[in-house]
Amino acid sequence: MKHVPVESSVIAAVGYDPSTAVLEIAFTSGDVYRYYAVPPSVHRGIMSADSAGRYFARHIRPVYPSERVR
């Protein structure tokens, strides 16, 4: 999955696979998490948000199941 860098103090890059609805977030800490059943609109939302970290905290972390990849 290709990751696209984002301007954020918390998130380094975001990847998305629309065929599986998997969103992958690489954090500046080095951790990488996958979020499942994420619609394309949420991916668009984090990529266009004024604050990717705030968008993540409000619209992704509390909503979608996840697993730590590394």
Short mmCIF file of N, CA and C in Angstrom, two decimals:
data_model
loop_
_atom_site.label_atom_id
_atom_site.label_comp_id
_atom_site.label_asym_id
_atom_site.label_seq_id
_atom_site.Cartn_x
_atom_site.Cartn_y
_atom_site.Cartn_z
N MET A 1 0.85 -1.18 0.00
CA MET A 1 0.00 0.00 0.00
C MET A 1 0.90 1.24 0.00
N LYS A 2 0.61 2.14 -0.91
CA LYS A 2 1.39 3.37 -0.99
C LYS A 2 0.95 4.35 0.09
N HIS A 3 1.94 4.90 0.78
CA HIS A 3 1.66 5.91 1.81
C HIS A 3 1.97 7.29 1.27
N VAL A 4 1.11 8.23 1.60
CA VAL A 4 1.28 9.62 1.18
C VAL A 4 1.59 10.45 2.43
N PRO A 5 2.71 11.17 2.43
CA PRO A 5 3.04 12.00 3.59
C PRO A 5 1.98 13.08 3.83
N VAL A 6 1.75 13.39 5.10
CA VAL A 6 0.82 14.47 5.46
C VAL A 6 1.53 15.44 6.40
N GLU A 7 1.03 16.68 6.40
CA GLU A 7 1.56 17.70 7.30
C GLU A 7 0.90 17.53 8.65
N SER A 8 1.60 16.95 9.60
CA SER A 8 1.03 16.71 10.92
C SER A 8 2.16 16.46 11.91
N SER A 9 1.95 16.87 13.14
CA SER A 9 2.94 16.59 14.17
C SER A 9 2.77 15.19 14.74
N VAL A 10 1.64 14.54 14.43
CA VAL A 10 1.34 13.21 14.98
C VAL A 10 1.38 12.12 13.92
N ILE A 11 0.91 12.44 12.71
CA ILE A 11 0.79 11.46 11.64
C ILE A 11 1.82 11.77 10.56
N ALA A 12 2.61 10.75 10.20
CA ALA A 12 3.64 10.92 9.17
C ALA A 12 3.08 10.70 7.77
N ALA A 13 2.26 9.65 7.62
CA ALA A 13 1.76 9.31 6.29
C ALA A 13 0.49 8.48 6.41
N VAL A 14 -0.28 8.50 5.31
CA VAL A 14 -1.55 7.78 5.26
C VAL A 14 -1.60 6.97 3.97
N GLY A 15 -2.04 5.72 4.08
CA GLY A 15 -2.26 4.88 2.91
C GLY A 15 -3.70 4.40 2.92
N TYR A 16 -4.23 4.10 1.73
CA TYR A 16 -5.61 3.62 1.65
C TYR A 16 -5.76 2.67 0.49
N ASP A 17 -6.46 1.56 0.73
CA ASP A 17 -6.78 0.60 -0.32
C ASP A 17 -8.29 0.55 -0.46
N PRO A 18 -8.84 1.20 -1.49
CA PRO A 18 -10.30 1.24 -1.64
C PRO A 18 -10.91 -0.13 -1.91
N SER A 19 -10.15 -1.07 -2.46
CA SER A 19 -10.72 -2.39 -2.76
C SER A 19 -10.98 -3.20 -1.49
N THR A 20 -10.24 -2.91 -0.41
CA THR A 20 -10.44 -3.62 0.85
C THR A 20 -10.95 -2.70 1.96
N ALA A 21 -11.05 -1.40 1.69
CA ALA A 21 -11.49 -0.40 2.66
C ALA A 21 -10.57 -0.37 3.89
N VAL A 22 -9.27 -0.56 3.65
CA VAL A 22 -8.28 -0.53 4.72
C VAL A 22 -7.51 0.79 4.65
N LEU A 23 -7.48 1.48 5.78
CA LEU A 23 -6.74 2.72 5.93
C LEU A 23 -5.53 2.41 6.81
N GLU A 24 -4.36 2.80 6.36
CA GLU A 24 -3.14 2.56 7.13
C GLU A 24 -2.54 3.91 7.50
N ILE A 25 -2.24 4.07 8.78
CA ILE A 25 -1.68 5.32 9.26
C ILE A 25 -0.33 5.06 9.89
N ALA A 26 0.68 5.77 9.39
CA ALA A 26 2.02 5.73 9.98
C ALA A 26 2.17 6.97 10.84
N PHE A 27 2.43 6.76 12.10
CA PHE A 27 2.56 7.86 13.05
C PHE A 27 4.02 8.32 13.14
N THR A 28 4.21 9.53 13.59
CA THR A 28 5.57 10.06 13.71
C THR A 28 6.39 9.29 14.74
N SER A 29 5.72 8.55 15.62
CA SER A 29 6.41 7.73 16.63
C SER A 29 7.05 6.49 16.01
N GLY A 30 6.65 6.17 14.76
CA GLY A 30 7.13 4.97 14.10
C GLY A 30 6.10 3.85 14.08
N ASP A 31 5.06 3.96 14.90
CA ASP A 31 3.99 2.97 14.90
C ASP A 31 3.17 3.07 13.62
N VAL A 32 2.68 1.91 13.16
CA VAL A 32 1.78 1.87 12.00
C VAL A 32 0.56 1.05 12.39
N TYR A 33 -0.61 1.61 12.12
CA TYR A 33 -1.88 0.94 12.42
C TYR A 33 -2.72 0.82 11.17
N ARG A 34 -3.49 -0.27 11.11
CA ARG A 34 -4.48 -0.45 10.05
C ARG A 34 -5.86 -0.31 10.64
N TYR A 35 -6.71 0.39 9.90
CA TYR A 35 -8.11 0.59 10.30
C TYR A 35 -8.98 -0.03 9.22
N TYR A 36 -10.00 -0.78 9.65
CA TYR A 36 -10.79 -1.59 8.73
C TYR A 36 -12.19 -1.03 8.52
N ALA A 37 -12.74 -1.35 7.34
CA ALA A 37 -14.09 -0.94 6.93
C ALA A 37 -14.22 0.59 6.88
N VAL A 38 -13.17 1.24 6.41
CA VAL A 38 -13.14 2.70 6.32
C VAL A 38 -13.62 3.13 4.93
N PRO A 39 -14.69 3.91 4.85
CA PRO A 39 -15.19 4.35 3.54
C PRO A 39 -14.25 5.37 2.89
N PRO A 40 -14.30 5.47 1.57
CA PRO A 40 -13.46 6.43 0.86
C PRO A 40 -13.64 7.87 1.35
N SER A 41 -14.84 8.21 1.79
CA SER A 41 -15.08 9.58 2.26
C SER A 41 -14.24 9.92 3.48
N VAL A 42 -13.98 8.94 4.33
CA VAL A 42 -13.15 9.18 5.52
C VAL A 42 -11.69 9.35 5.12
N HIS A 43 -11.25 8.57 4.15
CA HIS A 43 -9.88 8.76 3.63
C HIS A 43 -9.73 10.16 3.03
N ARG A 44 -10.69 10.56 2.23
CA ARG A 44 -10.65 11.91 1.66
C ARG A 44 -10.65 12.95 2.77
N GLY A 45 -11.43 12.69 3.82
CA GLY A 45 -11.53 13.62 4.93
C GLY A 45 -10.20 13.85 5.64
N ILE A 46 -9.49 12.77 5.94
CA ILE A 46 -8.22 12.94 6.65
C ILE A 46 -7.17 13.60 5.74
N MET A 47 -7.24 13.29 4.45
CA MET A 47 -6.26 13.87 3.53
C MET A 47 -6.50 15.36 3.30
N SER A 48 -7.72 15.82 3.47
CA SER A 48 -8.00 17.23 3.21
C SER A 48 -8.22 18.04 4.49
N ALA A 49 -8.11 17.40 5.64
CA ALA A 49 -8.37 18.08 6.91
C ALA A 49 -7.30 19.12 7.20
N ASP A 50 -7.71 20.21 7.86
CA ASP A 50 -6.74 21.21 8.32
C ASP A 50 -5.78 20.59 9.32
N SER A 51 -6.28 19.67 10.14
CA SER A 51 -5.45 18.95 11.10
C SER A 51 -5.74 17.46 10.98
N ALA A 52 -4.79 16.73 10.38
CA ALA A 52 -4.96 15.28 10.22
C ALA A 52 -5.07 14.59 11.57
N GLY A 53 -4.29 15.06 12.55
CA GLY A 53 -4.33 14.46 13.87
C GLY A 53 -5.68 14.63 14.55
N ARG A 54 -6.25 15.80 14.45
CA ARG A 54 -7.56 16.07 15.05
C ARG A 54 -8.65 15.26 14.33
N TYR A 55 -8.57 15.20 13.00
CA TYR A 55 -9.55 14.42 12.24
C TYR A 55 -9.47 12.95 12.65
N PHE A 56 -8.25 12.43 12.75
CA PHE A 56 -8.06 11.06 13.17
C PHE A 56 -8.67 10.80 14.55
N ALA A 57 -8.40 11.68 15.48
CA ALA A 57 -8.88 11.51 16.86
C ALA A 57 -10.41 11.55 16.95
N ARG A 58 -11.05 12.31 16.09
CA ARG A 58 -12.51 12.46 16.14
C ARG A 58 -13.27 11.47 15.28
N HIS A 59 -12.71 11.15 14.10
CA HIS A 59 -13.49 10.42 13.10
C HIS A 59 -12.97 9.02 12.77
N ILE A 60 -11.79 8.66 13.23
CA ILE A 60 -11.23 7.36 12.87
C ILE A 60 -10.97 6.50 14.10
N ARG A 61 -10.14 6.97 15.01
CA ARG A 61 -9.75 6.16 16.17
C ARG A 61 -10.93 5.61 16.96
N PRO A 62 -11.96 6.42 17.27
CA PRO A 62 -13.05 5.87 18.09
C PRO A 62 -14.09 5.07 17.29
N VAL A 63 -13.95 5.01 15.97
CA VAL A 63 -15.01 4.44 15.14
C VAL A 63 -14.65 3.10 14.51
N TYR A 64 -13.44 2.97 13.98
CA TYR A 64 -13.09 1.81 13.15
C TYR A 64 -12.19 0.82 13.88
N PRO A 65 -12.44 -0.49 13.68
CA PRO A 65 -11.57 -1.50 14.29
C PRO A 65 -10.17 -1.38 13.72
N SER A 66 -9.17 -1.68 14.56
CA SER A 66 -7.79 -1.48 14.12
C SER A 66 -6.88 -2.57 14.66
N GLU A 67 -5.70 -2.63 14.07
CA GLU A 67 -4.63 -3.47 14.59
C GLU A 67 -3.31 -2.77 14.35
N ARG A 68 -2.39 -3.00 15.26
CA ARG A 68 -1.05 -2.44 15.12
C ARG A 68 -0.26 -3.33 14.17
N VAL A 69 0.36 -2.71 13.16
CA VAL A 69 1.15 -3.45 12.18
C VAL A 69 2.61 -3.48 12.63
N ARG A 70 3.08 -2.33 13.13
CA ARG A 70 4.45 -2.27 13.69
C ARG A 70 4.58 -1.04 14.56
#
